[in-house]
DNA sequence: GTCACGCTGTGAACTCATTCACAGTATAGC
DNA sequence: GCTATACTGTGAATGAGTTCACAGCGTGAC
């Protein structure tokens, strides 16, 4: 099974969108329905499910609970993921709050910050420690994943320290490119670059009347699965 | 010139990393230096600069201020971008704060929220309006870009309303896949999927000893530009 | 019971992105 | 001045990722 980062990303959205359906409304789903739900092509959906060895029937499509289970088996770590947050600033707190409320399966079990205001407090169930306690806490709670939401200049130091103490993968919100030992995984989220794309392609849209014109095409630019747009206000669906 | 979303993303990080250098320290840079800075290959950097028609010299590499200017000319809208934020929650406020402080070139000129607590307040220079004022405000301030940070069920309605009133591109933090008219651009930021990738590849790293093993490879997994890692604590560089 | 339909599973084709590899060239050192 | 060097610019090769297109099949209609 050839597992790429994009496949994992799509599996994650397949699952999330399946779970968002009215529970029990559909226990079976066709590739083209799931595709519409997540904004992909039916062929890609079938290919992905084939890749993970999940098989449907031509008559009824794919079994929804079964698919969710299969994806869970693949993505969810057996013991549940213990995650550490470093930098309990505006962004860090938003993340703690959101995941605590809507995705408790991601267990943020420790936070770290330099600010004495934050240390000792508990944010959405996640206790904030001083940096000095990092080593002990990481090892004691067997934390394997980290989220970096500190100012850019602190990112590399913090990352190194995490990885030295058992953390094997990071989500990095900083524009800094982190140097990691081989084997460690870093997922960068660069919001400035994302906004820059929005501005660029939005501007193009204006100039060229439409993005599909001659020479430009973002991957999901012109997202429009046009079918549903003749109607007027596609009021909050799904 | 063939412009893809990935190119824009890289140009954005090229520029940001060039600007982060001690100003004036280097006025020239080689492709391999810039590549190391952003974690890409030298060949790709050269190809990108070629694509945007920026040319260097074999003797001294590329002119840094010139390159920054060239990228700005390409990415920055002439009048400055007017951006609207919808949903002044935890995430929305983090975004307003961050961009106001560190990237004021992205001008958040209006925010919208349903909560009476928020309406009328100013967040980091950005006034929060009631939803009823959306049409008027968008048109009056000629807002062409939007950021969606409302709960998922409100996302489609809000997006449609924005696009109906002149907004041409959106940054969407919601897991909802937005239906857009052709020509509009949507950039999705799916933090849950990103975290899921971190957990998956971090776990693999453990099992398989290292990611480059047999059959897996995330795009920037094993980010390690190993060169610099023999040394110990790569203390916050650049 | 038989037929037509519409879907899955999948090899092959294709498209897009990245890397290779090298010719061309400006400098630094001698 | 001449040579060795180390880089850029770029066509061509490679590689990933996606889509095409169709054989095979279970089901519902009649
Ligand atoms: N907020 C955003 O929208 C946004 C967007 C893009 C990038 N980022 C990145 O995320 C980072 C955090 O953003 P924010 O808005 O939460 O900033 P913030 O200033 O609100 O939070 C930073 C937090 O990190 C803590 N901190 C500082 N140095 C530390 C260290 N060495 N170790 C541990 N904690 C430390 C501070 O006490 C503070 O609580 C930013 O610096 C930026 O690089 C944020
Ligand atoms: N915070 C995160 O880390 C995170 C992570 C992933 C996704 N998201 C997405 O971003 C959204 C916002 O996250 P948050 O943490 O800021 O949530 P939040 O609850 O703090 O903020 C939501 C804000 O939207 C406002 N709102 C609600 N309905 C609205 C409407 N119809 N029009 C305008 N405003 C409306 C609310 O008043 C509130 O201020 C989430 O719902 C989620 O879909 C957030």
XYZ file of C-alpha atoms (C1' of nucleotides) and ligand atoms in Angstrom:
624
model
C 0.000 0.000 0.000
C 1.551 3.247 -1.136
C 0.634 5.857 1.434
C 1.197 9.492 0.559
C 0.423 12.565 2.611
C -2.316 13.572 0.193
C -4.001 10.213 0.600
C -4.031 10.609 4.375
C -5.452 14.096 3.993
C -8.250 12.848 1.770
C -9.030 9.884 4.013
C -9.344 12.315 6.870
C -11.859 14.424 4.979
C -13.753 11.387 3.740
C -14.241 10.284 7.296
C -15.108 13.695 8.635
C -17.668 14.284 5.926
C -19.213 10.865 6.370
C -19.585 11.476 10.070
C -21.129 14.866 9.456
C -24.042 13.248 7.615
C -27.210 12.765 9.599
C -26.235 9.606 11.419
C -27.916 6.580 9.983
C -29.504 8.482 7.111
C -27.357 6.562 4.682
C -25.538 3.405 5.541
C -24.316 2.990 1.973
C -22.712 5.497 -0.319
C -21.543 5.540 -3.938
C -18.181 6.865 -5.001
C -19.764 9.770 -6.853
C -21.761 10.771 -3.777
C -18.738 10.745 -1.519
C -16.802 12.562 -4.214
C -19.389 15.346 -4.318
C -19.309 15.564 -0.551
C -15.593 16.242 -0.409
C -15.065 17.906 -3.776
C -13.082 15.197 -5.529
C -13.682 13.012 -8.546
C -15.390 9.635 -8.213
C -12.413 7.939 -9.817
C -10.076 9.286 -7.186
C -12.372 8.187 -4.394
C -12.487 4.660 -5.799
C -8.740 4.633 -6.251
C -8.207 5.765 -2.668
C -10.520 3.170 -1.227
C -8.856 0.555 -3.364
C -5.505 1.697 -2.035
C -6.549 1.144 1.547
C -8.095 -2.182 0.611
C -11.683 -1.226 1.235
C -14.071 -2.732 -1.185
C -17.662 -1.876 -2.067
C -20.340 -3.484 -4.144
C -21.505 -2.258 -7.529
C -25.034 -2.633 -6.364
C -24.983 -0.594 -3.156
C -21.696 1.253 -3.155
C -19.616 1.355 -0.009
C -20.707 0.530 3.502
C -20.472 3.768 5.472
C -19.830 2.468 8.996
C -17.384 -0.041 7.602
C -15.497 2.639 5.728
C -15.355 4.881 8.762
C -14.023 1.969 10.784
C -11.444 1.128 8.155
C -10.181 4.693 8.037
C -10.079 4.832 11.824
C -8.078 1.644 11.935
C -5.594 3.235 9.590
C -5.387 6.736 11.006
C -6.094 6.480 14.697
C -3.216 5.399 16.876
C -4.143 2.435 19.066
C -3.661 4.180 22.392
C -5.075 7.507 21.310
C -2.708 10.307 20.371
C -1.088 12.315 23.148
C -0.286 15.746 21.782
C 1.677 18.653 23.241
C 1.112 22.308 22.398
C 3.964 24.753 22.703
C 2.991 28.410 22.787
C -0.347 29.095 24.425
C -0.964 32.373 22.625
C -4.000 33.443 20.653
C -3.574 30.721 18.078
C -2.643 28.037 20.580
C -5.705 28.727 22.678
C -7.982 28.689 19.650
C -6.630 25.282 18.785
C -7.019 23.893 22.285
C -10.562 25.142 22.441
C -11.590 23.877 19.037
C -10.152 20.405 19.283
C -11.290 19.959 22.843
C -14.839 20.716 21.787
C -15.167 19.203 18.376
C -12.343 16.673 18.003
C -11.605 15.294 21.453
C -10.026 12.277 19.800
C -6.957 14.479 19.483
C -5.895 14.578 23.109
C -3.889 17.661 23.991
C -2.392 16.394 27.210
C 0.162 19.128 27.906
C 0.936 22.699 26.924
C 4.111 24.703 27.446
C 4.674 28.421 27.597
C 7.255 30.859 28.895
C 4.738 33.309 30.258
C 4.209 33.032 34.042
C 0.609 34.123 33.434
C -0.083 30.911 31.577
C 1.971 28.359 33.498
C -0.126 26.497 36.001
C -3.393 27.308 34.289
C -5.529 24.718 32.553
C -6.841 25.559 29.091
C -9.735 23.406 27.948
C -8.541 20.486 29.929
C -4.925 20.960 28.946
C -2.522 21.979 31.734
C 0.142 24.534 30.854
C 3.635 23.778 32.135
C 6.826 25.788 32.347
C 9.437 25.039 29.714
C 11.654 23.545 32.414
C 9.147 20.780 32.914
C 9.175 19.832 29.269
C 11.542 16.901 29.434
C 9.852 15.298 32.399
C 6.331 15.886 31.124
C 6.944 14.636 27.609
C 8.533 11.430 28.836
C 6.087 10.827 31.605
C 3.042 11.251 29.381
C 4.695 9.494 26.430
C 3.885 12.383 24.133
C 4.722 11.631 20.515
C 3.206 14.622 18.701
C 3.666 18.349 19.013
C 2.075 21.564 17.808
C 4.311 24.614 17.555
C 2.591 27.972 18.003
C 5.387 30.078 19.441
C 6.919 33.141 17.798
C 9.061 32.230 14.793
C 12.426 32.831 16.457
C 11.677 30.304 19.180
C 10.410 27.612 16.832
C 13.659 25.801 16.053
C 14.810 25.606 19.654
C 11.468 24.345 20.798
C 11.232 21.827 17.969
C 14.657 20.418 18.717
C 13.817 20.075 22.344
C 10.562 18.262 21.591
C 12.182 15.835 19.216
C 14.981 15.131 21.670
C 12.389 13.908 24.111
C 10.403 11.471 22.105
C 8.218 13.637 19.905
C 8.208 12.248 16.396
C 6.006 14.583 14.409
C 5.160 18.254 14.509
C 2.518 20.623 13.263
C 4.325 23.901 12.685
C 2.476 27.209 12.367
C 5.657 29.206 12.129
C 7.153 30.378 8.817
C 10.495 28.998 10.033
C 11.674 25.869 8.203
C 12.549 23.415 10.913
C 15.692 21.316 10.825
C 14.757 17.834 11.942
C 16.609 14.592 12.358
C 15.757 12.044 9.707
C 12.650 10.114 10.597
C 10.815 13.042 12.132
C 7.852 14.470 10.280
C 6.939 18.130 10.028
C 3.673 19.436 8.660
C 3.848 23.148 7.984
C 0.789 25.357 8.028
C 1.678 28.647 6.435
C -1.308 30.941 6.758
C 0.454 33.895 5.195
C 1.135 31.868 2.064
C -2.457 30.673 2.018
C -3.747 34.219 2.206
C -1.322 35.207 -0.492
C -2.817 32.566 -2.756
C -6.288 33.844 -2.041
C -5.267 37.351 -2.957
C -3.450 36.278 -6.095
C -6.104 34.035 -7.541
C -8.899 36.305 -6.482
C -7.242 39.084 -8.347
C -6.741 36.960 -11.423
C -10.396 36.063 -11.370
C -11.141 39.716 -11.785
C -8.696 40.385 -14.558
C -9.298 37.299 -16.609
C -13.006 37.035 -16.036
C -12.519 33.448 -14.885
C -9.688 31.320 -13.659
C -9.887 28.456 -16.113
C -8.751 30.930 -18.732
C -5.758 30.141 -20.896
C -2.918 29.852 -18.505
C -3.762 29.552 -14.888
C -5.201 26.880 -12.680
C -4.894 26.357 -8.975
C -5.593 22.820 -7.857
C -8.976 23.570 -6.455
C -9.267 26.997 -7.891
C -12.592 27.586 -9.439
C -13.703 24.983 -6.990
C -17.183 25.177 -8.390
C -18.765 21.831 -8.694
C -20.983 23.868 -10.833
C -23.936 21.526 -10.805
C -25.431 22.894 -7.618
C -24.990 26.554 -8.380
C -27.801 27.319 -10.745
C -30.045 27.473 -7.722
C -29.754 30.500 -5.579
C -28.690 30.307 -1.964
C -27.334 26.802 -1.389
C -28.444 27.159 2.192
C -26.161 25.458 4.683
C -26.366 21.944 3.426
C -25.297 18.502 4.615
C 3.996 32.110 -17.701
C 2.286 29.086 -16.181
C 1.163 30.024 -12.695
C 0.094 27.268 -10.338
C -1.009 27.515 -6.735
C 2.135 25.750 -5.577
C 4.293 28.276 -7.375
C 2.513 31.134 -5.642
C 2.942 29.412 -2.323
C 6.667 28.999 -2.885
C 7.110 32.551 -4.089
C 5.435 33.706 -0.927
C 7.840 31.728 1.230
C 10.842 32.804 -0.839
C 9.968 36.388 -0.176
C 9.171 35.937 3.468
C 12.405 34.117 4.112
C 14.450 36.640 2.209
C 12.919 39.435 4.222
C 13.592 37.606 7.460
C 17.346 37.687 6.791
C 19.259 40.389 8.595
C 18.469 43.254 6.243
C 21.380 44.095 4.020
C 23.480 41.184 5.246
C 23.302 39.637 1.820
C 22.244 41.493 -1.259
C 22.925 38.475 -3.442
C 21.900 34.867 -2.993
C 22.526 31.602 -4.840
C 19.783 29.166 -5.691
C 21.156 26.598 -3.294
C 21.202 29.093 -0.438
C 17.633 30.154 -1.015
C 16.703 26.511 -1.418
C 18.179 25.667 1.984
C 16.353 28.601 3.510
C 12.954 27.392 2.409
C 13.560 23.640 2.273
C 13.400 23.118 -1.470
C 15.861 21.926 -4.070
C 18.101 24.390 -5.910
C 16.763 23.176 -9.230
C 13.215 24.010 -8.228
C 14.209 27.457 -7.049
C 15.905 28.181 -10.370
C 12.941 26.832 -12.279
C 10.560 29.008 -10.272
C 12.594 32.152 -10.790
C 12.853 31.322 -14.455
C 9.094 30.918 -14.557
C 8.517 34.396 -13.214
C 11.159 35.767 -15.557
C 13.674 36.743 -12.909
C 17.212 36.182 -13.922
C 20.435 35.956 -11.925
C 24.088 35.795 -12.772
C 26.276 32.725 -12.471
C 28.848 34.840 -10.732
C 26.770 36.347 -7.939
C 23.502 34.505 -7.955
C 20.281 36.463 -7.668
C 19.844 40.046 -6.523
C 17.879 39.902 -3.296
C 16.093 43.274 -3.338
C 15.345 42.803 -7.003
C 13.839 39.396 -6.397
C 11.743 40.662 -3.511
C 10.492 43.466 -5.735
C 9.712 41.080 -8.575
C 7.709 38.808 -6.294
C 5.881 41.786 -4.826
C 4.990 43.008 -8.289
C 3.505 39.616 -8.993
C 1.738 38.882 -5.720
C 0.732 42.206 -4.246
C -2.414 43.760 -5.621
C -1.810 47.350 -6.771
C -4.205 49.013 -4.352
C -3.413 46.758 -1.416
C -5.763 43.931 -0.570
C -8.934 44.702 1.351
C -9.931 41.603 3.271
C -13.040 40.749 5.283
C -13.159 38.327 8.187
C -16.390 36.534 9.006
C -16.572 34.978 12.447
C -14.666 36.839 15.121
C -14.199 33.828 17.392
C -11.016 32.488 18.907
C -9.478 31.701 15.539
C -10.669 34.868 13.876
C -9.205 37.037 16.593
C -5.890 35.198 16.482
C -5.741 35.900 12.779
C -6.620 39.566 13.123
C -4.002 40.001 15.806
C -1.263 38.176 13.978
C -1.654 39.794 10.593
C -2.194 43.206 12.086
C 1.107 42.925 13.901
C 3.340 41.001 11.565
C 1.784 41.275 8.101
C -0.047 44.582 7.919
C 0.171 44.391 4.139
C -2.884 42.167 4.423
C -5.453 44.771 5.364
C -8.384 43.351 7.276
C -10.775 46.217 6.772
C -13.985 44.703 8.089
C -15.153 41.841 10.268
C -18.625 40.375 10.651
C -20.176 38.401 13.467
C -23.608 37.505 14.766
C -22.744 38.021 18.400
C -23.910 41.362 19.818
C -20.874 41.271 22.111
C -18.604 41.619 19.137
C -20.519 43.936 16.836
C -19.369 47.508 17.210
C -16.033 46.572 18.718
C -12.737 47.085 16.934
C -10.292 44.176 16.929
C -6.731 45.112 16.075
C -7.846 47.943 13.878
C -10.619 45.938 12.273
C -14.199 47.029 13.034
C -16.756 44.285 13.591
C -20.097 44.780 11.866
C -23.435 43.064 12.129
C -24.275 40.606 9.367
C -26.976 42.992 8.159
C -24.321 45.493 7.225
C -22.454 43.021 5.103
C -23.743 44.038 1.696
C -23.190 47.736 2.271
C -19.789 47.352 3.868
C -18.409 44.972 1.275
C -19.421 47.206 -1.585
C -18.438 50.436 0.053
C -14.952 49.208 0.963
C -14.576 47.292 -2.294
C -13.631 44.143 -0.454
C -12.518 41.383 -2.786
C -11.211 38.760 -0.356
C -12.742 36.946 2.569
C -11.714 34.720 5.464
C -14.314 32.332 6.824
C -13.963 31.418 10.501
C -17.548 30.736 11.486
C -18.946 27.404 12.650
C -19.154 24.877 9.850
C -22.938 25.009 9.430
C -22.838 28.725 8.713
C -19.987 28.571 6.234
C -21.910 28.004 3.001
C -24.461 30.713 3.664
C -21.794 33.198 4.576
C -19.634 32.275 1.591
C -22.503 32.702 -0.818
C -23.329 36.046 0.628
C -19.749 37.246 0.352
C -19.392 36.130 -3.218
C -22.687 37.752 -4.141
C -21.269 41.056 -3.062
C -18.011 41.248 -4.893
C -15.744 38.907 -2.965
C -13.790 36.780 -5.398
C -11.645 34.538 -3.249
C -11.956 32.942 0.157
C -9.787 31.400 2.804
C -11.942 28.758 4.445
C -11.116 27.267 7.840
C -14.243 25.190 7.943
C -14.349 21.499 6.996
C -17.356 22.309 4.806
C -16.690 22.122 1.041
C -17.992 25.359 -0.334
C -20.073 25.557 -3.484
C -18.858 28.529 -5.476
C -19.757 30.057 -8.794
C -17.144 29.440 -11.470
C -14.370 31.984 -11.278
C -14.281 32.207 -7.519
C -11.316 30.748 -5.713
C -11.419 28.895 -2.415
C -8.383 27.984 -0.382
C -9.206 25.456 2.293
C -7.235 25.166 5.496
C -8.127 21.916 7.187
C -6.356 21.784 10.510
C -7.941 18.521 11.541
C -6.560 16.851 8.422
C -3.152 18.401 9.069
C -3.093 17.063 12.596
C -4.195 13.708 11.308
C -1.198 13.636 9.007
C 1.095 14.492 11.875
C -0.283 11.643 13.926
C -0.133 9.176 11.071
C 3.388 9.877 9.909
C 4.688 10.318 13.413
C 3.384 6.898 14.225
C 4.924 5.386 11.131
C 8.247 6.923 12.023
C 8.128 4.880 15.195
C 7.133 1.628 13.615
C 9.388 1.712 10.626
C 12.375 3.340 12.250
C 12.416 6.007 9.534
C 10.040 7.400 6.978
C 12.077 6.976 3.806
C 11.685 3.274 4.339
C 10.266 1.069 1.610
C 6.856 2.386 0.919
C 5.981 5.714 2.416
C 6.916 9.270 1.791
C 5.067 12.430 2.636
C 5.994 15.388 0.494
C 8.074 17.065 3.113
C 8.104 14.185 5.492
C 11.522 13.561 6.834
C 12.030 17.190 6.102
C 15.582 16.955 7.349
C 17.922 18.732 5.080
C 20.290 16.568 6.890
C 23.409 18.619 6.281
C 22.920 20.894 9.250
C 21.902 18.266 11.730
C 25.139 16.679 12.757
C 25.623 19.646 15.040
C 23.622 19.699 18.196
C 21.112 22.407 18.942
C 20.595 24.338 15.713
C 19.873 27.362 17.823
C 17.242 29.651 16.368
C 18.931 30.614 13.152
C 18.457 33.231 10.468
C -36.010 -16.277 -15.336
C -33.938 -12.969 -18.188
C -32.343 -8.376 -19.383
C -30.612 -3.844 -18.924
C -28.577 -0.817 -15.951
C -25.220 1.431 -13.169
C -21.713 0.767 -10.248
C -17.035 -1.010 -8.722
C -12.163 -2.327 -9.463
C -8.294 -1.462 -12.126
C -4.687 -1.396 -16.092
C -3.331 2.038 -18.989
C -3.030 6.760 -20.487
C -2.188 11.080 -19.391
C -1.081 15.424 -17.100
C 1.420 18.041 -14.118
C 5.508 18.804 -11.179
C 10.090 18.080 -10.077
C 14.767 16.742 -10.860
C 18.669 15.699 -13.928
C 22.325 17.029 -16.377
C 24.838 19.910 -19.084
C 25.969 23.870 -22.216
C 26.954 28.618 -21.614
C 29.215 32.239 -18.998
C 31.061 35.573 -15.721
C 34.400 35.921 -12.333
C 38.638 35.046 -9.268
C 43.119 33.530 -9.031
C 47.327 33.124 -10.974
C 45.526 37.489 -20.269
C 44.303 32.730 -19.500
C 42.414 28.953 -16.956
C 39.686 26.663 -13.513
C 35.603 27.190 -11.044
C 30.952 27.428 -9.736
C 27.054 29.104 -10.926
C 22.705 29.967 -13.978
C 19.191 28.762 -17.566
C 16.848 25.092 -19.581
C 15.604 20.876 -22.651
C 14.855 16.384 -21.583
C 14.011 12.600 -18.377
C 11.730 11.038 -14.659
C 8.261 10.550 -11.375
C 3.898 11.379 -8.909
C -0.757 11.794 -8.943
C -5.009 11.750 -11.319
C -8.259 10.528 -14.744
C -9.892 7.501 -18.496
C -12.255 3.804 -19.974
C -13.965 -0.531 -19.767
C -14.596 -5.467 -18.192
C -17.227 -7.765 -14.776
C -21.061 -8.238 -11.882
C -25.078 -7.958 -8.641
C -29.675 -6.079 -8.595
C -34.211 -4.522 -9.715
C -37.677 -4.471 -13.320
C -40.591 -6.981 -15.885
N -2.207 33.777 14.988
C -2.123 33.576 13.672
O -3.099 33.773 12.947
C -0.865 33.106 13.034
C -0.796 33.094 11.650
C 0.355 32.634 11.030
C 1.415 32.207 11.814
N 1.330 32.208 13.145
C 2.493 31.751 13.927
O 2.088 31.222 15.161
C 2.767 31.889 16.206
C 1.854 32.079 17.385
O 0.827 32.964 17.022
P -0.029 33.685 18.119
O -0.960 34.581 17.421
O -0.613 32.674 19.038
O 1.065 34.552 18.900
P 1.033 34.983 20.428
O 2.072 36.013 20.613
O -0.362 35.258 20.846
O 1.471 33.664 21.210
C 2.778 33.245 21.364
C 2.844 32.469 22.680
O 4.100 31.789 22.754
C 4.654 32.011 24.047
N 6.095 31.884 23.906
C 6.995 32.805 23.479
N 8.234 32.278 23.452
C 8.103 31.002 23.862
C 9.030 29.937 24.044
N 10.324 30.077 23.768
N 8.555 28.768 24.491
C 7.246 28.605 24.761
N 6.333 29.559 24.590
C 6.761 30.747 24.164
C 4.188 33.368 24.476
O 4.192 33.480 25.871
C 2.765 33.393 23.893
O 1.864 32.834 24.821
C 3.205 33.208 15.598
O 4.381 33.660 16.179
C 3.421 32.874 14.152
O 4.726 32.472 13.921
C 0.201 32.662 13.784
N -10.045 27.252 16.221
C -9.472 26.260 15.554
O -8.378 25.824 15.874
C -10.128 25.656 14.363
C -9.576 24.519 13.812
C -10.159 23.959 12.678
C -11.288 24.523 12.148
N -11.824 25.620 12.695
C -13.017 26.186 12.077
O -13.091 27.559 12.301
C -14.328 27.883 12.891
C -14.140 28.990 13.899
O -13.342 28.510 14.956
P -13.301 29.261 16.338
O -12.432 28.482 17.232
O -12.955 30.682 16.116
O -14.809 29.130 16.837
P -15.601 30.180 17.765
O -16.826 29.495 18.216
O -14.667 30.747 18.784
O -15.966 31.384 16.789
C -17.034 31.368 15.918
C -17.491 32.817 15.754
O -18.389 32.886 14.666
C -19.516 33.675 15.080
N -20.643 33.247 14.268
C -21.459 32.190 14.454
N -22.363 32.114 13.459
C -22.106 33.142 12.630
C -22.689 33.602 11.418
N -23.701 32.945 10.842
N -22.179 34.695 10.842
C -21.128 35.341 11.392
N -20.536 34.952 12.534
C -21.020 33.858 13.137
C -19.671 33.433 16.552
O -20.331 34.522 17.156
C -18.210 33.348 16.989
O -17.711 34.615 17.298
C -14.800 26.584 13.549
O -16.168 26.501 13.586
C -14.226 25.532 12.659
O -15.123 25.207 11.643
C -11.258 26.203 13.800
